[in-house]
């Protein structure tokens, strides 16, 4: 009887575990099925390289190059903010902070990670954008720079907590050995700890990038939304995610516009998919390096 | 066997119950411009018609009309007339779409209150929004970069503005796109060089409304048809409305309903 019960439990949890695989495959099938029809109308090269995104006009233009560039620059800008902030604070928390500081900092960063993205959006729109506008005498505060800054702050906790995990996996014997041969704290940090946790920190950065490039609500509110190739840091931009969010509501089902938005989603999916694979490869290598691979 | 029969009976009665309760349910879906009118009207209507269950959703004019064609809503709100392509689709679905004008809306062109400009001609506005003019000095203002603020392409206001003000030409690609009337108004409020457009109901003292083609935007001017950026708002039904749907649309058109239209900042029909 007990055996049957166990079998049933095993079966139930097995189904639950495979459910995510099922969802992933389902999402991929839907994305491909809904995205591919657009390429009968526009060639892949024109879709990716076209400079004009005018999906609702007649004749429509489906060029997502400005959107890709917008996502790319916003993501890069966010990285410039969240990598130093996230990795720096992870290093401090793990290596230098006193127990009391750690007890305050860690939960604070975790709470920051739990703040809904729309709140960051509000913060960016109502505080950051007007502030930057006045500070730099910009014609408009809703721009690439504000979006990067807001997203950077938002991705910091992701980077910080994963990097901190990586640092904490570095065995204490590494530190003790380093101190034993007479290395200073700084030398230990830069020559031993960071190289040992390096791939874990890279994973943190890549996952932060996934978060930044996939974020929708914040960029919709803060980036300005102009589908134009940005010429400066202070131009309004329209990242891929915000184009989908803003336009899906009105795109008639089955229309070219609808398929084009799915094609953007497919490209986004492929980008984050590649990011995640890279992160996985690096973290696997990291485990092997530290002798943790099983 | 008995058990299966039992389950089937329960299922059948649940489905039966669901269809019965569905009969008194009206789904109103579509334009976010019409949404506040429909929402408030539904609340007041349900106070007197306790048998009615009206659920009101936004989504945009296109969504409203396509839901009406799919049969997932009984009233499709729209801030633009139905398109020929949608009528063609209705015909293939064997549906006969009826239009009901329920209010008028006016689009006001707004600038930052610090802007010295107070009026624009049709050509000037078109040049600004299509990208021919990029500096305020070219339209008689103090020199400074023009920041055009537009609604996103999913908005009925965007479509109406494109037709009424731009004659179908494309909005400049560097225009800042905002997701709601309120967002346009607050962006213009905070940005000295900005120009945008919002529904008349979203005008406030924090931004400056411009005279367009010699006419100050106002409810009277929209109703008289003199103000060029005015448009009717629609509720579409599949065939002549019947039962509760008819009662609801009649209510919106009644003096009481039109009072709601007025309160929500739109232009009542009478």
Coordinates of C-alpha atoms in Angstrom, one line a residue:
Chain A
X1 CA 0.0 0.0 0.0
X2 CA 2.8 2.4 1.0
X3 CA 4.6 1.5 -2.2
X4 CA 1.6 2.4 -4.3
X5 CA 1.3 5.7 -2.5
X6 CA 4.9 6.5 -3.1
X7 CA 4.5 5.6 -6.8
X8 CA 1.5 8.0 -7.0
X9 CA 3.5 10.8 -5.3
X10 CA 6.4 10.2 -7.6
X11 CA 4.1 10.3 -10.6
X12 CA 2.4 13.5 -9.5
X13 CA 5.6 15.4 -8.9
X14 CA 7.1 14.0 -12.1
X15 CA 4.1 15.5 -14.0
X16 CA 4.6 18.8 -12.2
X17 CA 8.3 18.9 -13.0
X18 CA 7.6 18.1 -16.7
X19 CA 4.9 20.8 -16.8
X20 CA 7.4 23.6 -17.2
X21 CA 9.0 21.7 -20.1
X22 CA 5.6 21.4 -21.6
X23 CA 4.9 25.1 -21.1
X24 CA 8.3 26.0 -22.7
X25 CA 7.6 23.8 -25.7
X26 CA 4.1 25.2 -26.0
X27 CA 5.4 28.8 -25.9
X28 CA 8.0 28.1 -28.5
X29 CA 5.5 26.4 -30.8
X30 CA 3.1 29.4 -30.5
X31 CA 5.8 31.9 -31.0
X32 CA 7.1 30.2 -34.1
X33 CA 3.6 29.6 -35.5
X34 CA 2.4 33.2 -35.0
X35 CA 5.7 34.8 -36.0
X36 CA 6.6 33.0 -39.2
X37 CA 3.7 34.3 -41.4
X38 CA 5.2 37.8 -41.3
X39 CA 8.3 36.6 -43.2
X40 CA 6.1 35.8 -46.2
X41 CA 5.5 39.6 -46.4
X42 CA 8.8 41.0 -45.3
X43 CA 12.2 39.2 -45.7
X44 CA 14.1 38.5 -42.5
X45 CA 16.8 40.9 -43.6
X46 CA 14.4 43.8 -44.1
X47 CA 12.6 42.9 -40.9
X48 CA 15.8 43.0 -38.8
X49 CA 17.6 45.7 -40.8
X50 CA 14.7 48.0 -41.8
X51 CA 14.9 51.5 -40.3
X52 CA 11.2 52.3 -40.1
X53 CA 8.6 50.9 -37.9
X54 CA 5.2 52.1 -39.1
X55 CA 3.0 49.0 -38.6
X56 CA -0.3 50.7 -38.7
X57 CA 0.0 52.7 -41.9
X58 CA -0.8 51.7 -45.4
X59 CA 1.5 50.4 -46.8
X60 CA 3.0 49.3 -43.4
X61 CA 6.7 49.3 -42.7
X62 CA 8.1 46.6 -40.5
X63 CA 11.7 47.5 -39.8
X64 CA 12.7 46.6 -36.3
X65 CA 16.3 47.8 -36.4
X66 CA 15.6 50.9 -34.3
X67 CA 13.8 48.7 -31.8
X68 CA 16.7 46.2 -31.6
X69 CA 19.2 49.0 -31.2
X70 CA 17.1 50.6 -28.5
X71 CA 17.0 47.3 -26.6
X72 CA 20.7 46.8 -27.1
X73 CA 21.7 50.3 -25.9
X74 CA 19.3 50.3 -23.0
X75 CA 20.6 46.9 -21.9
X76 CA 24.2 48.0 -22.2
X77 CA 23.5 51.2 -20.3
X78 CA 21.8 49.3 -17.6
X79 CA 24.8 47.0 -17.4
X80 CA 27.1 50.0 -16.9
X81 CA 25.0 50.8 -13.9
X82 CA 24.2 47.4 -12.4
X83 CA 27.5 45.6 -12.9
X84 CA 29.7 47.9 -10.7
X85 CA 26.8 48.4 -8.2
X86 CA 25.8 44.8 -8.0
X87 CA 29.2 43.1 -8.1
X88 CA 30.7 45.8 -5.8
X89 CA 28.0 45.4 -3.2
X90 CA 28.2 41.6 -3.4
X91 CA 32.0 41.8 -2.7
X92 CA 31.4 44.2 0.2
X93 CA 28.7 42.1 1.7
X94 CA 30.5 38.8 1.4
X95 CA 34.1 39.8 2.1
X96 CA 34.2 43.1 4.1
X97 CA 30.9 43.8 5.8
X98 CA 30.6 43.2 9.5
X99 CA 27.9 40.8 10.7
X100 CA 25.6 43.7 11.6
X101 CA 26.1 45.5 8.3
X102 CA 25.4 42.2 6.5
X103 CA 22.3 41.7 8.5
X104 CA 20.9 45.0 7.2
X105 CA 22.3 45.1 3.6
X106 CA 21.3 41.6 2.5
X107 CA 17.6 41.9 3.3
X108 CA 17.5 45.5 1.9
X109 CA 18.8 44.2 -1.4
X110 CA 16.4 41.3 -1.4
X111 CA 13.5 43.7 -0.8
X112 CA 14.8 45.9 -3.7
X113 CA 14.6 42.7 -5.9
X114 CA 11.0 42.3 -4.9
X115 CA 9.8 45.7 -5.9
X116 CA 7.3 45.4 -8.8
X117 CA 8.7 46.8 -12.1
X118 CA 5.8 49.2 -12.5
X119 CA 7.0 50.9 -9.3
X120 CA 10.4 51.4 -10.8
X121 CA 8.6 52.7 -13.9
X122 CA 6.8 55.3 -11.8
X123 CA 10.0 56.2 -10.0
X124 CA 11.8 56.6 -13.4
X125 CA 8.9 58.6 -14.9
X126 CA 8.1 60.9 -12.0
X127 CA 11.5 61.3 -10.3
X128 CA 14.4 60.3 -12.5
X129 CA 13.3 61.8 -15.8
X130 CA 12.4 65.3 -14.6
X131 CA 15.6 65.3 -12.5
X132 CA 17.8 64.4 -15.4
X133 CA 16.0 66.8 -17.6
X134 CA 16.8 69.7 -15.3
X135 CA 20.3 68.5 -14.5
X136 CA 21.4 68.1 -18.2
X137 CA 19.0 70.7 -19.7
X138 CA 17.5 68.0 -21.9
X139 CA 14.6 68.7 -24.3
X140 CA 12.9 65.6 -22.7
X141 CA 13.7 63.5 -19.7
X142 CA 12.1 60.3 -21.1
X143 CA 15.1 58.9 -22.9
X144 CA 17.7 56.1 -23.3
X145 CA 19.7 57.5 -20.4
X146 CA 16.8 57.6 -17.9
X147 CA 15.7 54.1 -19.0
X148 CA 19.2 52.7 -18.6
X149 CA 19.6 54.2 -15.2
X150 CA 16.2 53.0 -14.0
X151 CA 16.7 49.5 -15.4
X152 CA 20.3 49.4 -14.0
X153 CA 19.0 50.1 -10.5
X154 CA 16.3 47.5 -11.0
X155 CA 18.8 44.8 -12.2
X156 CA 21.3 45.5 -9.4
X157 CA 19.7 43.2 -6.8
X158 CA 19.6 40.3 -9.3
X159 CA 23.3 40.7 -10.1
X160 CA 24.2 41.3 -6.5
X161 CA 22.4 38.3 -5.0
X162 CA 23.7 35.8 -7.6
X163 CA 27.2 37.2 -7.4
X164 CA 27.0 37.1 -3.6
X165 CA 26.0 33.4 -3.8
X166 CA 29.0 32.7 -6.1
X167 CA 31.4 34.4 -3.7
X168 CA 30.0 32.4 -0.8
X169 CA 30.6 29.2 -2.7
X170 CA 34.4 29.9 -2.7
X171 CA 35.6 27.5 0.0
X172 CA 37.0 29.2 3.1
X173 CA 40.2 27.1 2.7
X174 CA 41.0 29.3 -0.3
X175 CA 41.0 32.4 1.9
X176 CA 42.9 30.7 4.7
X177 CA 45.6 29.4 2.3
X178 CA 46.0 32.9 0.8
X179 CA 46.3 34.6 4.2
X180 CA 48.7 31.8 5.3
X181 CA 51.2 32.7 2.6
X182 CA 51.1 36.3 3.7
X183 CA 48.7 37.9 1.2
X184 CA 46.8 41.0 2.3
X185 CA 43.1 41.2 2.3
X186 CA 43.1 43.2 -1.0
X187 CA 45.4 40.7 -2.6
X188 CA 43.3 37.8 -1.5
X189 CA 40.2 39.5 -2.9
X190 CA 41.6 40.4 -6.3
X191 CA 44.0 37.4 -6.9
X192 CA 42.1 34.6 -5.2
X193 CA 38.4 35.2 -4.5
X194 CA 37.4 37.0 -7.6
X195 CA 39.1 34.6 -10.0
X196 CA 37.6 31.7 -8.1
X197 CA 34.1 33.1 -8.3
X198 CA 34.7 34.7 -11.7
X199 CA 32.4 32.5 -13.7
X200 CA 29.7 32.7 -11.0
X201 CA 29.9 36.5 -11.2
X202 CA 29.7 36.3 -15.0
X203 CA 26.5 34.2 -14.7
X204 CA 25.1 36.9 -12.4
X205 CA 25.9 39.6 -15.0
X206 CA 24.4 37.6 -17.9
X207 CA 21.2 36.9 -15.9
X208 CA 21.1 40.6 -15.1
X209 CA 21.3 41.3 -18.8
X210 CA 18.4 38.9 -19.5
X211 CA 16.4 40.8 -16.9
X212 CA 17.2 44.2 -18.4
X213 CA 16.5 43.2 -22.0
X214 CA 13.2 41.5 -21.1
X215 CA 11.9 44.2 -18.9
X216 CA 8.8 45.8 -20.3
X217 CA 6.8 48.0 -18.0
X218 CA 9.7 50.2 -16.9
X219 CA 11.0 51.0 -20.4
X220 CA 7.4 51.5 -21.7
X221 CA 7.1 54.3 -19.1
X222 CA 10.5 55.8 -19.1
X223 CA 12.2 55.3 -22.5
X224 CA 10.0 57.7 -24.4
X225 CA 8.9 55.3 -27.1
X226 CA 10.1 56.9 -30.3
X227 CA 10.9 54.2 -32.9
X228 CA 14.0 56.0 -34.2
X229 CA 17.7 55.0 -34.3
X230 CA 19.2 56.8 -31.2
X231 CA 21.9 59.4 -32.1
X232 CA 22.7 60.2 -28.5
X233 CA 22.2 59.0 -25.0
X234 CA 19.5 61.5 -24.5
X235 CA 17.2 60.5 -27.4
X236 CA 13.9 58.8 -26.7
X237 CA 13.9 55.2 -27.8
X238 CA 11.5 52.3 -28.2
X239 CA 12.8 48.9 -27.0
X240 CA 11.4 45.7 -28.4
X241 CA 9.4 44.9 -25.3
X242 CA 7.6 48.2 -25.0
X243 CA 6.7 48.1 -28.7
X244 CA 5.0 44.7 -28.1
X245 CA 3.2 45.9 -24.9
X246 CA 2.0 49.1 -26.4
X247 CA 0.8 47.7 -29.7
X248 CA -0.5 44.2 -29.1
X249 CA -3.8 45.6 -27.7
X250 CA -4.8 47.1 -31.0
X251 CA -3.2 44.8 -33.5
X252 CA -6.1 42.8 -35.1
X253 CA -5.6 39.1 -34.6
X254 CA -4.0 37.4 -37.6
X255 CA -3.0 40.7 -39.2
X256 CA 0.6 41.4 -40.4
X257 CA 1.1 43.8 -37.5
X258 CA 0.1 41.0 -35.1
X259 CA 2.5 38.5 -36.7
X260 CA 5.2 41.2 -36.7
X261 CA 4.8 41.7 -33.0
X262 CA 5.1 37.9 -32.4
X263 CA 8.2 37.9 -34.6
X264 CA 9.7 40.6 -32.2
X265 CA 8.8 38.4 -29.3
X266 CA 10.4 35.4 -31.0
X267 CA 13.7 37.4 -31.4
X268 CA 13.6 38.5 -27.8
X269 CA 13.0 35.0 -26.7
X270 CA 15.9 33.7 -28.8
X271 CA 18.2 36.5 -27.3
X272 CA 17.3 35.6 -23.7
X273 CA 17.5 31.9 -24.5
X274 CA 21.1 32.4 -25.7
X275 CA 21.9 34.5 -22.6
X276 CA 20.6 31.7 -20.4
X277 CA 22.5 29.0 -22.2
X278 CA 25.7 31.0 -21.9
X279 CA 25.0 31.5 -18.2
X280 CA 24.4 27.8 -17.8
X281 CA 27.7 26.8 -19.6
X282 CA 29.7 29.3 -17.5
X283 CA 28.3 28.2 -14.2
X284 CA 28.9 24.5 -15.1
X285 CA 32.5 25.3 -15.8
X286 CA 32.6 27.2 -12.5
X287 CA 31.4 24.1 -10.6
X288 CA 34.0 21.9 -12.3
X289 CA 36.8 24.4 -11.5
X290 CA 36.0 24.3 -7.8
X291 CA 35.6 20.6 -7.8
X292 CA 31.9 20.9 -7.0
X293 CA 30.6 19.1 -10.1
X294 CA 28.9 15.8 -9.5
Chain B
X1 CA -21.8 3.6 -14.7
X2 CA -24.2 5.1 -12.2
X3 CA -21.4 7.4 -11.0
X4 CA -20.6 8.6 -14.5
X5 CA -24.2 9.4 -15.0
X6 CA -24.2 11.3 -11.8
X7 CA -21.2 13.3 -12.8
X8 CA -22.7 14.0 -16.2
X9 CA -25.9 15.3 -14.6
X10 CA -24.0 17.6 -12.3
X11 CA -21.9 18.9 -15.3
X12 CA -25.0 19.4 -17.4
X13 CA -26.7 21.4 -14.7
X14 CA -23.6 23.5 -14.1
X15 CA -23.4 24.3 -17.9
X16 CA -27.2 24.9 -17.9
X17 CA -26.9 27.3 -15.0
X18 CA -23.9 29.1 -16.6
X19 CA -25.9 29.7 -19.8
X20 CA -28.9 31.0 -17.9
X21 CA -26.9 33.4 -15.9
X22 CA -25.1 34.5 -19.1
X23 CA -28.3 35.6 -20.7
X24 CA -28.5 38.8 -18.5
X25 CA -24.8 39.6 -18.9
X26 CA -23.7 42.3 -21.3
X27 CA -20.0 42.7 -22.2
X28 CA -19.0 46.1 -23.3
X29 CA -15.5 46.2 -24.8
X30 CA -13.3 48.5 -26.8
X31 CA -12.0 52.1 -27.0
X32 CA -10.3 53.4 -23.9
X33 CA -11.7 56.9 -24.8
X34 CA -15.2 55.6 -24.5
X35 CA -14.4 53.5 -21.4
X36 CA -15.1 56.1 -18.7
X37 CA -18.5 56.9 -20.2
X38 CA -19.4 53.2 -20.6
X39 CA -18.1 52.4 -17.1
X40 CA -20.1 55.2 -15.3
X41 CA -23.2 54.6 -17.4
X42 CA -23.1 50.9 -16.6
X43 CA -22.8 51.6 -12.9
X44 CA -25.8 53.9 -12.9
X45 CA -27.8 51.6 -15.2
X46 CA -27.3 48.6 -13.0
X47 CA -28.7 50.5 -10.0
X48 CA -32.1 50.7 -11.7
X49 CA -31.8 47.4 -13.6
X50 CA -30.9 44.9 -11.0
X51 CA -31.3 42.0 -13.5
X52 CA -28.5 43.4 -15.6
X53 CA -24.9 42.4 -15.3
X54 CA -22.7 44.7 -17.4
X55 CA -19.0 44.2 -17.5
X56 CA -17.0 47.0 -19.2
X57 CA -13.5 46.5 -20.6
X58 CA -11.0 48.6 -22.4
X59 CA -8.5 47.3 -25.0
X60 CA -8.9 49.8 -27.8
X61 CA -11.3 50.4 -30.6
X62 CA -10.0 47.6 -32.8
X63 CA -10.2 45.1 -30.0
X64 CA -13.9 46.2 -29.3
X65 CA -14.9 45.7 -32.9
X66 CA -13.0 42.4 -33.4
X67 CA -14.6 41.1 -30.1
X68 CA -18.0 42.1 -31.5
X69 CA -17.3 40.2 -34.7
X70 CA -16.1 37.2 -32.6
X71 CA -19.2 37.4 -30.5
X72 CA -17.3 37.8 -27.3
X73 CA -18.9 41.1 -26.5
X74 CA -22.4 42.5 -27.2
X75 CA -21.4 46.2 -27.5
X76 CA -18.1 47.3 -29.1
X77 CA -16.9 50.8 -28.1
X78 CA -15.0 52.7 -30.7
X79 CA -13.6 56.2 -31.0
X80 CA -13.4 55.9 -34.8
X81 CA -15.9 54.8 -37.5
X82 CA -15.7 51.1 -38.4
X83 CA -13.2 50.4 -41.1
X84 CA -14.1 49.0 -44.5
X85 CA -11.8 46.0 -43.8
X86 CA -13.7 45.3 -40.6
X87 CA -17.1 45.6 -42.4
X88 CA -15.8 43.1 -45.0
X89 CA -14.9 40.8 -42.2
X90 CA -18.4 41.3 -40.6
X91 CA -20.0 40.3 -43.9
X92 CA -18.0 37.1 -44.1
X93 CA -19.0 36.3 -40.5
X94 CA -22.6 37.0 -41.6
X95 CA -23.0 39.9 -39.1
X96 CA -24.8 43.2 -39.6
X97 CA -23.0 45.8 -37.6
X98 CA -25.1 48.8 -36.4
X99 CA -23.5 52.1 -35.3
X100 CA -24.8 54.3 -32.4
X101 CA -23.2 57.7 -31.9
X102 CA -23.3 58.2 -28.1
X103 CA -21.1 61.3 -27.7
X104 CA -18.7 63.7 -29.3
X105 CA -15.0 64.0 -28.5
X106 CA -12.7 66.8 -29.3
X107 CA -8.9 66.6 -29.5
X108 CA -7.1 69.5 -28.1
X109 CA -3.5 70.4 -29.1
X110 CA -1.5 71.2 -25.9
X111 CA 1.8 72.8 -25.2
X112 CA 3.8 73.5 -22.0
X113 CA 2.4 76.5 -20.2
X114 CA 5.7 78.4 -20.6
X115 CA 5.4 78.2 -24.4
X116 CA 4.7 81.6 -26.1
X117 CA 2.7 80.1 -28.9
X118 CA -1.1 80.2 -28.5
X119 CA -2.4 79.2 -31.9
X120 CA -1.4 77.0 -34.8
X121 CA -2.7 76.7 -38.4
X122 CA -3.6 73.4 -39.9
X123 CA -0.4 73.4 -41.9
X124 CA 1.8 74.3 -39.0
X125 CA 0.4 71.5 -36.8
X126 CA 0.8 69.0 -39.7
X127 CA 4.4 70.2 -40.3
X128 CA 5.3 69.8 -36.7
X129 CA 3.9 66.3 -36.3
X130 CA 5.1 65.0 -39.6
X131 CA 8.6 66.2 -38.9
X132 CA 9.0 69.1 -41.4
X133 CA 9.3 71.6 -38.6
X134 CA 11.5 70.9 -35.6
X135 CA 12.1 74.3 -34.0
X136 CA 9.6 76.5 -32.4
X137 CA 11.1 79.6 -34.1
X138 CA 9.8 78.2 -37.5
X139 CA 6.2 78.5 -36.3
X140 CA 6.6 81.9 -34.7
X141 CA 7.7 80.9 -31.2
X142 CA 11.0 81.4 -29.3
X143 CA 13.8 79.2 -30.6
X144 CA 14.0 75.8 -29.1
X145 CA 13.7 72.1 -30.1
X146 CA 10.1 70.9 -30.6
X147 CA 9.4 67.6 -28.7
X148 CA 6.4 66.0 -30.4
X149 CA 4.4 63.8 -28.0
X150 CA 2.0 61.4 -29.5
X151 CA -0.3 58.6 -28.4
X152 CA 0.8 55.0 -29.1
X153 CA -0.4 53.6 -32.4
X154 CA -2.9 51.4 -30.4
X155 CA -4.9 54.4 -29.4
X156 CA -8.1 55.6 -31.0
X157 CA -7.0 59.1 -30.3
X158 CA -3.8 58.5 -32.4
X159 CA -5.9 57.2 -35.3
X160 CA -8.3 60.1 -35.1
X161 CA -5.5 62.7 -34.8
X162 CA -3.8 61.0 -37.8
X163 CA -6.9 61.3 -39.9
X164 CA -8.2 64.7 -38.7
X165 CA -4.9 66.6 -38.3
X166 CA -2.3 64.9 -40.5
X167 CA -4.5 63.7 -43.3
X168 CA -3.2 60.2 -43.0
X169 CA 0.5 61.1 -43.1
X170 CA 2.9 59.4 -40.8
X171 CA 3.8 60.8 -37.4
X172 CA 7.5 61.7 -37.2
X173 CA 9.5 58.7 -36.2
X174 CA 11.2 60.6 -33.3
X175 CA 7.9 61.5 -31.6
X176 CA 7.7 60.4 -28.0
X177 CA 4.9 57.8 -27.7
X178 CA 2.8 57.7 -24.5
X179 CA 0.3 55.1 -23.5
X180 CA -2.5 57.3 -22.2
X181 CA -4.1 60.8 -22.4
X182 CA -2.9 61.4 -18.9
X183 CA 0.7 60.4 -19.7
X184 CA 0.7 62.8 -22.7
X185 CA -0.6 65.6 -20.5
X186 CA 2.0 65.1 -17.8
X187 CA 4.8 64.8 -20.2
X188 CA 3.8 68.1 -21.9
X189 CA 3.4 69.6 -18.4
X190 CA 7.0 68.7 -17.5
X191 CA 8.7 69.3 -20.8
X192 CA 9.2 72.9 -21.9
X193 CA 9.5 72.3 -25.6
X194 CA 6.7 69.7 -25.9
X195 CA 3.6 69.6 -27.9
X196 CA 1.0 66.9 -27.6
X197 CA -2.7 66.1 -28.1
X198 CA -5.3 64.9 -25.7
X199 CA -9.1 64.4 -25.5
X200 CA -11.0 67.6 -24.5
X201 CA -11.8 65.9 -21.2
X202 CA -8.1 65.8 -20.2
X203 CA -7.5 69.5 -20.5
X204 CA -6.3 71.1 -17.3
X205 CA -4.8 74.4 -16.2
X206 CA -1.3 72.8 -16.0
X207 CA -1.0 72.7 -19.8
X208 CA -1.9 75.3 -22.5
X209 CA -4.5 74.4 -25.1
X210 CA -3.8 75.9 -28.5
X211 CA -6.3 77.5 -30.9
X212 CA -6.4 75.3 -34.0
X213 CA -7.1 76.9 -37.4
X214 CA -8.5 79.9 -35.6
X215 CA -10.9 78.1 -33.3
X216 CA -10.5 77.7 -29.5
X217 CA -11.2 74.1 -28.6
X218 CA -14.5 73.9 -26.6
X219 CA -17.5 71.7 -26.3
X220 CA -19.6 74.2 -28.3
X221 CA -17.2 74.4 -31.1
X222 CA -16.9 70.6 -31.3
X223 CA -20.7 70.2 -31.4
X224 CA -21.2 72.9 -34.0
X225 CA -18.6 71.1 -36.2
X226 CA -16.5 74.3 -36.5
X227 CA -13.5 72.8 -34.6
X228 CA -11.7 70.6 -37.0
X229 CA -10.3 68.1 -34.4
X230 CA -13.7 66.8 -33.3
X231 CA -15.1 63.3 -33.8
X232 CA -18.1 61.2 -32.8
X233 CA -17.8 58.3 -30.4
X234 CA -19.5 55.0 -31.2
X235 CA -21.1 52.0 -29.6
X236 CA -21.4 49.2 -32.2
X237 CA -23.9 46.3 -31.9
X238 CA -24.5 43.2 -34.0
X239 CA -27.8 43.9 -35.7
X240 CA -30.4 46.1 -34.1
X241 CA -29.9 46.1 -30.4
X242 CA -32.5 44.1 -28.4
X243 CA -33.5 43.6 -24.8
X244 CA -31.1 44.8 -22.2
X245 CA -28.5 45.9 -24.8
X246 CA -31.1 48.2 -26.4
X247 CA -32.1 49.5 -22.9
X248 CA -28.5 50.2 -22.1
X249 CA -27.8 52.1 -25.4
X250 CA -31.0 54.0 -25.0
X251 CA -30.0 54.9 -21.5
X252 CA -26.6 56.2 -22.7
X253 CA -28.3 58.4 -25.3
X254 CA -31.0 59.6 -22.8
X255 CA -30.6 63.0 -21.0
X256 CA -29.4 61.2 -17.9
X257 CA -26.8 59.3 -19.9
X258 CA -25.7 62.4 -21.7
X259 CA -25.2 64.1 -18.3
X260 CA -22.6 61.3 -17.6
X261 CA -21.0 62.1 -20.9
X262 CA -20.7 65.7 -19.9
X263 CA -19.4 64.9 -16.4
X264 CA -16.7 62.6 -17.9
X265 CA -15.4 65.6 -19.9
X266 CA -16.8 64.7 -23.3
X267 CA -19.3 66.6 -25.4
X268 CA -22.9 65.6 -24.9
X269 CA -25.0 65.3 -28.0
X270 CA -27.7 67.8 -27.0

